[in-house]
Amino acid sequence: MSEEAGLKLVEGVKYFHISQAVGLKTVKRVIRAVDGVSFSTMPSETVGLVGESGCGKSTVGKILMRLLNPDNGSVWLDDLCLTSLSGEALRKARAKMSMVFQDSTAALNPRQRVADIVVESLVAQRRIKTVADRRAEAVRLMQTVGLPADMIYRYPHELSGGQRQRVCIARAVSGEPSYIVLDEPTSALDVSVRGQIISLLRDLQNERGFGYLLISHDISLVKHICKSVMVMYAGRVVESGDVVDVLSNPRHPYTQILLKSVLTTQSTGIQLAQSVKGELGNALEEMAGCRFRFRCPYAREICSSTTPELAVHSGGNQNVACHFSDSLS
Ligand code: SF4
């Protein structure tokens, strides 16, 4: 039971069971994409979630939106447990949340005009019924995201990348949600457009009090707009806390390496420094021990057998999951 206001994930777990052909055999594998992740975000607050591609960040976002059902754990919207809802009750509760995806081209139906896209959820909820109301609402949403009113008659392929992402944001805010999951909202955009989209998101938050979960590999963006941050590695949170504490004084070896690797960050995701050996993929199958041990320069015997818990670091405000974080930093 959770009584505080906010959007929360409590000990979320999501495993994917896959079959893979290896030679003449089929091998079954369990990918532990999200393994005991907890966090919360409040109204008007932005929480960042960072890590390499494939670390489980987007799966967390989809669990929050109930686009994926967790195998274990619970999602709370204020005092409502979303994981226990279904049908009409879930649909109503989900109206208080929305999501903006990285790839605006894939997120928009190419056969729908902008007018139909941005009011889609309102029509589904029967909050607007007449053609005149639809048009008026679509025009109002265009103004909200800084697009001209006559753009409602266009199709997604007739828009630029920045305009398409603004349409996605218009759709996301149309139902007046309380919380929005932003999954890499600027990484597919030109550098010149990114700043405009970030300003729009901040303005909307200031005006309407949205709580954001920002999933991103862009450390500078997280530093710029987030209050707190979580660092994920292979399905687990390895460090979390106030954004200034974590990014200026990282305590976990992975966070330290991640921040040093920012210079090699590409639009497709974080590339760790070449000196860090191993791959994240194998670590996702590990049950016990620290999943970073295959790449960690400080790994010792206990790291293979005992999973380090996320705990308050003795020298700072952040939480760290490392057996030796006190002696390493
Ligand atoms: Fe490295 Fe061990 Fe700490 Fe994991 S627990 S980060 S392997 S020192």
Short mmCIF file of C-alpha atoms and ligand atoms in Angstrom, two decimals:
data_model
loop_
_atom_site.label_atom_id
_atom_site.label_comp_id
_atom_site.label_asym_id
_atom_site.label_seq_id
_atom_site.Cartn_x
_atom_site.Cartn_y
_atom_site.Cartn_z
CA MET A 1 0.00 0.00 0.00
CA SER A 2 1.36 3.39 -0.93
CA GLU A 3 -0.38 6.53 0.27
CA GLU A 4 1.90 9.34 -0.92
CA ALA A 5 1.02 11.31 -4.04
CA GLY A 6 3.06 10.43 -7.08
CA LEU A 7 3.70 7.85 -9.75
CA LYS A 8 5.58 4.92 -8.28
CA LEU A 9 7.10 1.62 -9.26
CA VAL A 10 7.66 -0.70 -6.31
CA GLU A 11 10.13 -3.59 -6.78
CA GLY A 12 9.22 -3.94 -10.48
CA VAL A 13 10.33 -7.19 -12.15
CA LYS A 14 10.07 -8.13 -15.83
CA TYR A 15 11.77 -11.18 -17.34
CA PHE A 16 11.65 -12.17 -21.02
CA HIS A 17 11.83 -15.88 -21.85
CA ILE A 18 13.35 -16.46 -25.27
CA SER A 19 14.47 -19.42 -27.36
CA GLN A 20 17.64 -19.13 -29.40
CA ALA A 21 19.11 -21.52 -31.98
CA VAL A 22 22.68 -22.52 -31.10
CA GLY A 23 23.99 -24.91 -33.75
CA LEU A 24 21.44 -27.73 -33.99
CA LYS A 25 20.00 -27.06 -30.54
CA THR A 26 17.46 -24.58 -29.24
CA VAL A 27 18.59 -22.92 -26.04
CA LYS A 28 16.13 -21.27 -23.67
CA ARG A 29 17.30 -18.03 -22.09
CA VAL A 30 15.84 -15.74 -19.46
CA ILE A 31 16.57 -12.05 -19.95
CA ARG A 32 16.13 -10.24 -16.63
CA ALA A 33 15.31 -6.88 -18.20
CA VAL A 34 13.99 -5.26 -15.00
CA ASP A 35 14.88 -6.88 -11.70
CA GLY A 36 13.62 -5.19 -8.56
CA VAL A 37 13.49 -1.56 -9.69
CA SER A 38 11.72 1.01 -7.46
CA PHE A 39 11.30 4.74 -7.93
CA SER A 40 8.80 7.55 -7.63
CA THR A 41 8.14 10.89 -9.23
CA MET A 42 5.96 13.68 -7.88
CA PRO A 43 3.91 16.38 -9.63
CA SER A 44 6.13 19.13 -11.16
CA GLU A 45 9.22 16.94 -10.66
CA THR A 46 11.49 15.38 -13.27
CA VAL A 47 13.29 12.13 -12.52
CA GLY A 48 15.99 10.98 -14.95
CA LEU A 49 16.71 7.35 -15.85
CA VAL A 50 20.04 6.79 -17.59
CA GLY A 51 22.11 3.84 -18.79
CA GLU A 52 23.34 2.08 -21.91
CA SER A 53 20.96 0.86 -24.63
CA GLY A 54 19.42 -2.43 -23.54
CA CYS A 55 19.80 -1.84 -19.79
CA GLY A 56 16.02 -1.94 -19.22
CA LYS A 57 15.19 1.79 -19.16
CA SER A 58 12.42 1.66 -21.77
CA THR A 59 10.96 -1.49 -20.21
CA VAL A 60 10.55 0.46 -16.96
CA GLY A 61 8.65 3.16 -18.89
CA LYS A 62 6.37 0.59 -20.51
CA ILE A 63 5.66 -1.08 -17.15
CA LEU A 64 4.68 2.30 -15.69
CA MET A 65 2.28 2.88 -18.57
CA ARG A 66 0.98 -0.71 -18.22
CA LEU A 67 1.97 -1.30 -21.84
CA LEU A 68 3.80 -4.26 -20.28
CA ASN A 69 2.59 -6.17 -17.25
CA PRO A 70 5.30 -6.66 -14.62
CA ASP A 71 5.98 -10.25 -13.50
CA ASN A 72 6.25 -8.92 -9.98
CA GLY A 73 6.01 -5.62 -8.13
CA SER A 74 3.38 -2.89 -8.37
CA VAL A 75 2.70 0.43 -10.07
CA TRP A 76 0.96 3.14 -8.06
CA LEU A 77 -0.72 6.34 -9.20
CA ASP A 78 -1.22 8.29 -5.99
CA ASP A 79 -3.16 5.82 -3.81
CA LEU A 80 -4.37 3.69 -6.71
CA CYS A 81 -2.61 0.38 -7.44
CA LEU A 82 -2.58 0.20 -11.26
CA THR A 83 -1.31 -3.37 -11.34
CA SER A 84 -4.52 -4.57 -9.70
CA LEU A 85 -6.77 -2.77 -12.21
CA SER A 86 -8.11 -3.97 -15.53
CA GLY A 87 -10.76 -3.04 -18.09
CA GLU A 88 -12.59 0.26 -17.68
CA ALA A 89 -10.95 1.07 -14.31
CA LEU A 90 -7.46 0.72 -15.84
CA ARG A 91 -8.42 2.76 -18.91
CA LYS A 92 -9.68 5.59 -16.70
CA ALA A 93 -6.58 5.56 -14.50
CA ARG A 94 -4.28 5.39 -17.51
CA ALA A 95 -5.82 8.60 -18.82
CA LYS A 96 -3.80 10.36 -16.11
CA MET A 97 -0.55 9.22 -17.71
CA SER A 98 0.93 9.44 -21.17
CA MET A 99 4.15 8.73 -23.01
CA VAL A 100 6.29 10.46 -25.65
CA PHE A 101 8.48 8.12 -27.69
CA GLN A 102 11.85 8.66 -29.33
CA ASP A 103 10.77 7.80 -32.86
CA SER A 104 7.96 10.18 -33.79
CA THR A 105 7.61 8.62 -37.25
CA ALA A 106 6.80 5.20 -35.80
CA ALA A 107 4.65 6.72 -33.04
CA LEU A 108 2.25 8.45 -35.44
CA ASN A 109 -0.24 6.72 -37.74
CA PRO A 110 0.81 7.77 -41.28
CA ARG A 111 -2.79 7.49 -42.49
CA GLN A 112 -4.23 9.91 -39.93
CA ARG A 113 -4.22 13.68 -40.23
CA VAL A 114 -2.74 15.65 -37.34
CA ALA A 115 -6.23 16.76 -36.25
CA ASP A 116 -7.31 13.15 -35.71
CA ILE A 117 -4.03 12.14 -34.05
CA VAL A 118 -4.01 14.79 -31.35
CA VAL A 119 -7.63 14.33 -30.25
CA GLU A 120 -7.64 10.53 -30.56
CA SER A 121 -7.66 9.81 -26.84
CA LEU A 122 -10.32 12.47 -26.14
CA VAL A 123 -12.59 10.92 -28.77
CA ALA A 124 -11.98 7.43 -27.33
CA GLN A 125 -12.93 8.77 -23.89
CA ARG A 126 -16.00 10.49 -25.42
CA ARG A 127 -14.87 13.79 -23.99
CA ILE A 128 -15.49 15.45 -27.35
CA LYS A 129 -18.14 14.35 -29.78
CA THR A 130 -18.89 16.82 -32.55
CA VAL A 131 -16.73 17.55 -35.59
CA ALA A 132 -16.62 21.25 -34.63
CA ASP A 133 -15.38 20.42 -31.11
CA ARG A 134 -12.70 18.12 -32.51
CA ARG A 135 -11.40 20.84 -34.79
CA ALA A 136 -11.45 23.47 -32.02
CA GLU A 137 -9.59 21.16 -29.63
CA ALA A 138 -7.01 20.23 -32.28
CA VAL A 139 -6.35 23.92 -33.00
CA ARG A 140 -6.01 24.63 -29.26
CA LEU A 141 -3.48 21.78 -28.93
CA MET A 142 -1.50 23.15 -31.90
CA GLN A 143 -1.23 26.48 -30.09
CA THR A 144 -0.17 24.71 -26.90
CA VAL A 145 2.84 23.12 -28.62
CA GLY A 146 3.73 26.09 -30.84
CA LEU A 147 2.47 24.83 -34.21
CA PRO A 148 0.30 26.77 -36.70
CA ALA A 149 -3.42 25.97 -36.66
CA ASP A 150 -3.55 24.96 -40.33
CA MET A 151 -1.13 22.10 -39.63
CA ILE A 152 -4.06 20.01 -38.35
CA TYR A 153 -4.89 19.10 -41.96
CA ARG A 154 -1.46 17.62 -42.70
CA TYR A 155 -0.21 14.03 -42.50
CA PRO A 156 2.86 13.07 -40.41
CA HIS A 157 5.10 12.63 -43.50
CA GLU A 158 4.47 16.28 -44.43
CA LEU A 159 6.06 17.49 -41.17
CA SER A 160 9.68 17.93 -40.08
CA GLY A 161 11.10 15.80 -37.26
CA GLY A 162 10.67 18.62 -34.74
CA GLN A 163 7.08 19.27 -35.84
CA ARG A 164 6.23 15.56 -35.57
CA GLN A 165 7.61 15.45 -32.03
CA ARG A 166 5.51 18.51 -31.15
CA VAL A 167 2.45 16.62 -32.46
CA CYS A 168 3.42 13.68 -30.23
CA ILE A 169 3.64 16.07 -27.27
CA ALA A 170 0.25 17.61 -28.18
CA ARG A 171 -1.27 14.13 -28.16
CA ALA A 172 0.43 13.33 -24.84
CA VAL A 173 -0.94 16.43 -23.09
CA SER A 174 -4.40 16.34 -24.71
CA GLY A 175 -6.01 14.40 -21.87
CA GLU A 176 -4.45 16.67 -19.19
CA PRO A 177 -2.36 13.84 -17.65
CA SER A 178 -0.61 14.17 -14.31
CA TYR A 179 2.51 12.22 -15.38
CA ILE A 180 4.35 11.80 -18.67
CA VAL A 181 7.04 9.25 -19.51
CA LEU A 182 9.52 10.84 -21.92
CA ASP A 183 11.46 8.05 -23.66
CA GLU A 184 14.47 9.70 -25.36
CA PRO A 185 12.25 12.59 -26.56
CA THR A 186 15.03 14.55 -28.28
CA SER A 187 17.63 11.99 -29.34
CA ALA A 188 16.26 11.53 -32.88
CA LEU A 189 16.18 15.30 -33.51
CA ASP A 190 18.71 17.72 -34.99
CA VAL A 191 20.76 19.54 -32.38
CA SER A 192 19.17 22.85 -33.42
CA VAL A 193 15.66 21.53 -32.65
CA ARG A 194 16.47 19.72 -29.39
CA GLY A 195 16.67 22.92 -27.35
CA GLN A 196 13.25 24.05 -28.58
CA ILE A 197 11.61 20.76 -27.60
CA ILE A 198 13.27 20.82 -24.17
CA SER A 199 12.03 24.40 -23.62
CA LEU A 200 8.52 23.36 -24.64
CA LEU A 201 8.54 20.43 -22.19
CA ARG A 202 9.76 22.66 -19.37
CA ASP A 203 7.19 25.38 -20.11
CA LEU A 204 4.39 22.81 -20.13
CA GLN A 205 5.60 21.41 -16.82
CA ASN A 206 5.74 24.88 -15.25
CA GLU A 207 2.22 25.71 -16.49
CA ARG A 208 0.52 22.39 -15.75
CA GLY A 209 2.58 20.70 -13.06
CA PHE A 210 3.33 17.48 -14.97
CA GLY A 211 5.60 14.94 -13.28
CA TYR A 212 8.11 13.58 -15.82
CA LEU A 213 10.15 10.42 -15.98
CA LEU A 214 12.90 11.26 -18.48
CA ILE A 215 14.53 8.18 -20.01
CA SER A 216 17.69 9.35 -21.73
CA HIS A 217 21.27 8.61 -22.61
CA ASP A 218 21.96 12.36 -22.81
CA ILE A 219 23.70 13.11 -19.50
CA SER A 220 23.81 16.86 -20.13
CA LEU A 221 20.04 16.92 -20.71
CA VAL A 222 19.45 14.99 -17.48
CA LYS A 223 21.73 17.39 -15.61
CA HIS A 224 19.85 20.32 -17.11
CA ILE A 225 16.25 19.39 -16.32
CA CYS A 226 16.12 16.61 -13.70
CA LYS A 227 15.87 16.93 -9.94
CA SER A 228 16.99 13.38 -9.27
CA VAL A 229 18.46 10.57 -11.35
CA MET A 230 18.70 6.79 -11.38
CA VAL A 231 21.49 4.93 -13.13
CA MET A 232 20.51 1.50 -14.47
CA TYR A 233 22.78 -1.36 -15.40
CA ALA A 234 21.51 -4.71 -16.72
CA GLY A 235 18.04 -4.41 -15.24
CA ARG A 236 19.00 -2.98 -11.86
CA VAL A 237 19.43 0.49 -10.41
CA VAL A 238 23.08 0.78 -9.34
CA GLU A 239 23.01 4.40 -8.16
CA SER A 240 20.33 7.00 -7.46
CA GLY A 241 19.93 10.34 -5.77
CA ASP A 242 19.95 14.08 -6.28
CA VAL A 243 21.12 14.83 -9.81
CA VAL A 244 23.91 17.15 -8.65
CA ASP A 245 25.24 14.61 -6.12
CA VAL A 246 25.21 11.68 -8.53
CA LEU A 247 26.60 13.45 -11.58
CA SER A 248 29.23 15.56 -9.80
CA ASN A 249 30.38 12.88 -7.38
CA PRO A 250 29.46 9.43 -8.72
CA ARG A 251 30.09 6.60 -6.24
CA HIS A 252 29.36 3.47 -8.26
CA PRO A 253 32.13 2.26 -10.61
CA TYR A 254 29.62 1.98 -13.46
CA THR A 255 28.38 5.55 -13.01
CA GLN A 256 31.97 6.77 -12.92
CA ILE A 257 32.77 5.00 -16.20
CA LEU A 258 29.47 6.09 -17.75
CA LEU A 259 30.18 9.76 -17.06
CA LYS A 260 33.73 9.48 -18.42
CA SER A 261 32.26 7.95 -21.58
CA VAL A 262 29.94 10.87 -22.31
CA LEU A 263 32.33 12.15 -24.97
CA THR A 264 31.69 9.01 -26.98
CA THR A 265 27.90 9.36 -26.70
CA GLN A 266 26.16 9.06 -30.06
CA SER A 267 22.58 9.75 -31.03
CA THR A 268 21.87 6.02 -30.87
CA GLY A 269 23.00 5.58 -27.30
CA ILE A 270 25.90 5.55 -24.88
CA GLN A 271 29.04 3.78 -26.00
CA LEU A 272 31.19 2.89 -23.02
CA ALA A 273 34.90 3.61 -23.18
CA GLN A 274 36.75 0.89 -25.11
CA SER A 275 38.80 0.04 -22.03
CA VAL A 276 35.63 -1.41 -20.46
CA LYS A 277 35.52 -5.02 -21.62
CA GLY A 278 32.51 -7.30 -21.92
CA GLU A 279 28.92 -6.79 -22.96
CA LEU A 280 25.81 -5.79 -21.12
CA GLY A 281 23.76 -8.57 -22.77
CA ASN A 282 25.35 -11.44 -20.82
CA ALA A 283 24.87 -9.65 -17.49
CA LEU A 284 21.10 -9.53 -18.10
CA GLU A 285 20.96 -13.30 -17.56
CA GLU A 286 22.72 -13.30 -14.20
CA MET A 287 20.78 -14.35 -11.08
CA ALA A 288 23.29 -13.71 -8.30
CA GLY A 289 26.18 -11.38 -7.73
CA CYS A 290 26.87 -7.91 -9.08
CA ARG A 291 25.95 -7.78 -12.76
CA PHE A 292 28.70 -5.26 -13.44
CA ARG A 293 31.45 -7.60 -12.23
CA PHE A 294 32.42 -8.75 -15.75
CA ARG A 295 33.41 -5.19 -16.63
CA CYS A 296 34.31 -3.74 -13.25
CA PRO A 297 37.99 -2.98 -12.63
CA TYR A 298 37.47 -3.44 -8.86
CA ALA A 299 35.61 -6.78 -8.87
CA ARG A 300 36.53 -9.28 -6.13
CA GLU A 301 35.30 -12.72 -5.11
CA ILE A 302 32.21 -11.60 -3.19
CA CYS A 303 31.00 -9.71 -6.28
CA SER A 304 30.31 -13.07 -8.02
CA SER A 305 28.27 -14.59 -5.22
CA THR A 306 26.43 -11.79 -3.43
CA THR A 307 24.16 -9.22 -5.01
CA PRO A 308 24.93 -5.73 -3.66
CA GLU A 309 21.81 -3.94 -2.38
CA LEU A 310 21.06 -0.31 -3.13
CA ALA A 311 21.94 1.48 0.14
CA VAL A 312 22.75 4.99 1.31
CA HIS A 313 26.42 5.77 0.73
CA SER A 314 28.29 6.78 3.86
CA GLY A 315 29.86 9.84 2.26
CA GLY A 316 26.93 11.36 0.43
CA ASN A 317 23.22 11.57 -0.15
CA GLN A 318 22.99 9.07 -2.94
CA ASN A 319 22.12 5.36 -2.86
CA VAL A 320 24.72 2.97 -4.29
CA ALA A 321 24.67 -0.78 -5.03
CA CYS A 322 28.33 -1.80 -4.65
CA HIS A 323 30.07 -3.86 -1.96
CA PHE A 324 33.06 -1.52 -1.98
CA SER A 325 31.67 1.92 -2.83
CA ASP A 326 32.78 3.35 0.54
CA SER A 327 36.40 2.31 0.04
CA LEU A 328 36.55 3.07 -3.71
CA SER A 329 35.41 6.70 -3.57
FE1 SF4 B 1 32.49 -3.67 -8.96
FE2 SF4 B 1 32.05 -5.47 -7.03
FE3 SF4 B 1 31.16 -2.98 -6.75
FE4 SF4 B 1 30.05 -4.63 -8.52
S1 SF4 B 1 30.02 -4.85 -6.28
S2 SF4 B 1 30.59 -2.51 -8.86
S3 SF4 B 1 31.81 -5.77 -9.25
S4 SF4 B 1 33.32 -3.63 -6.86
#
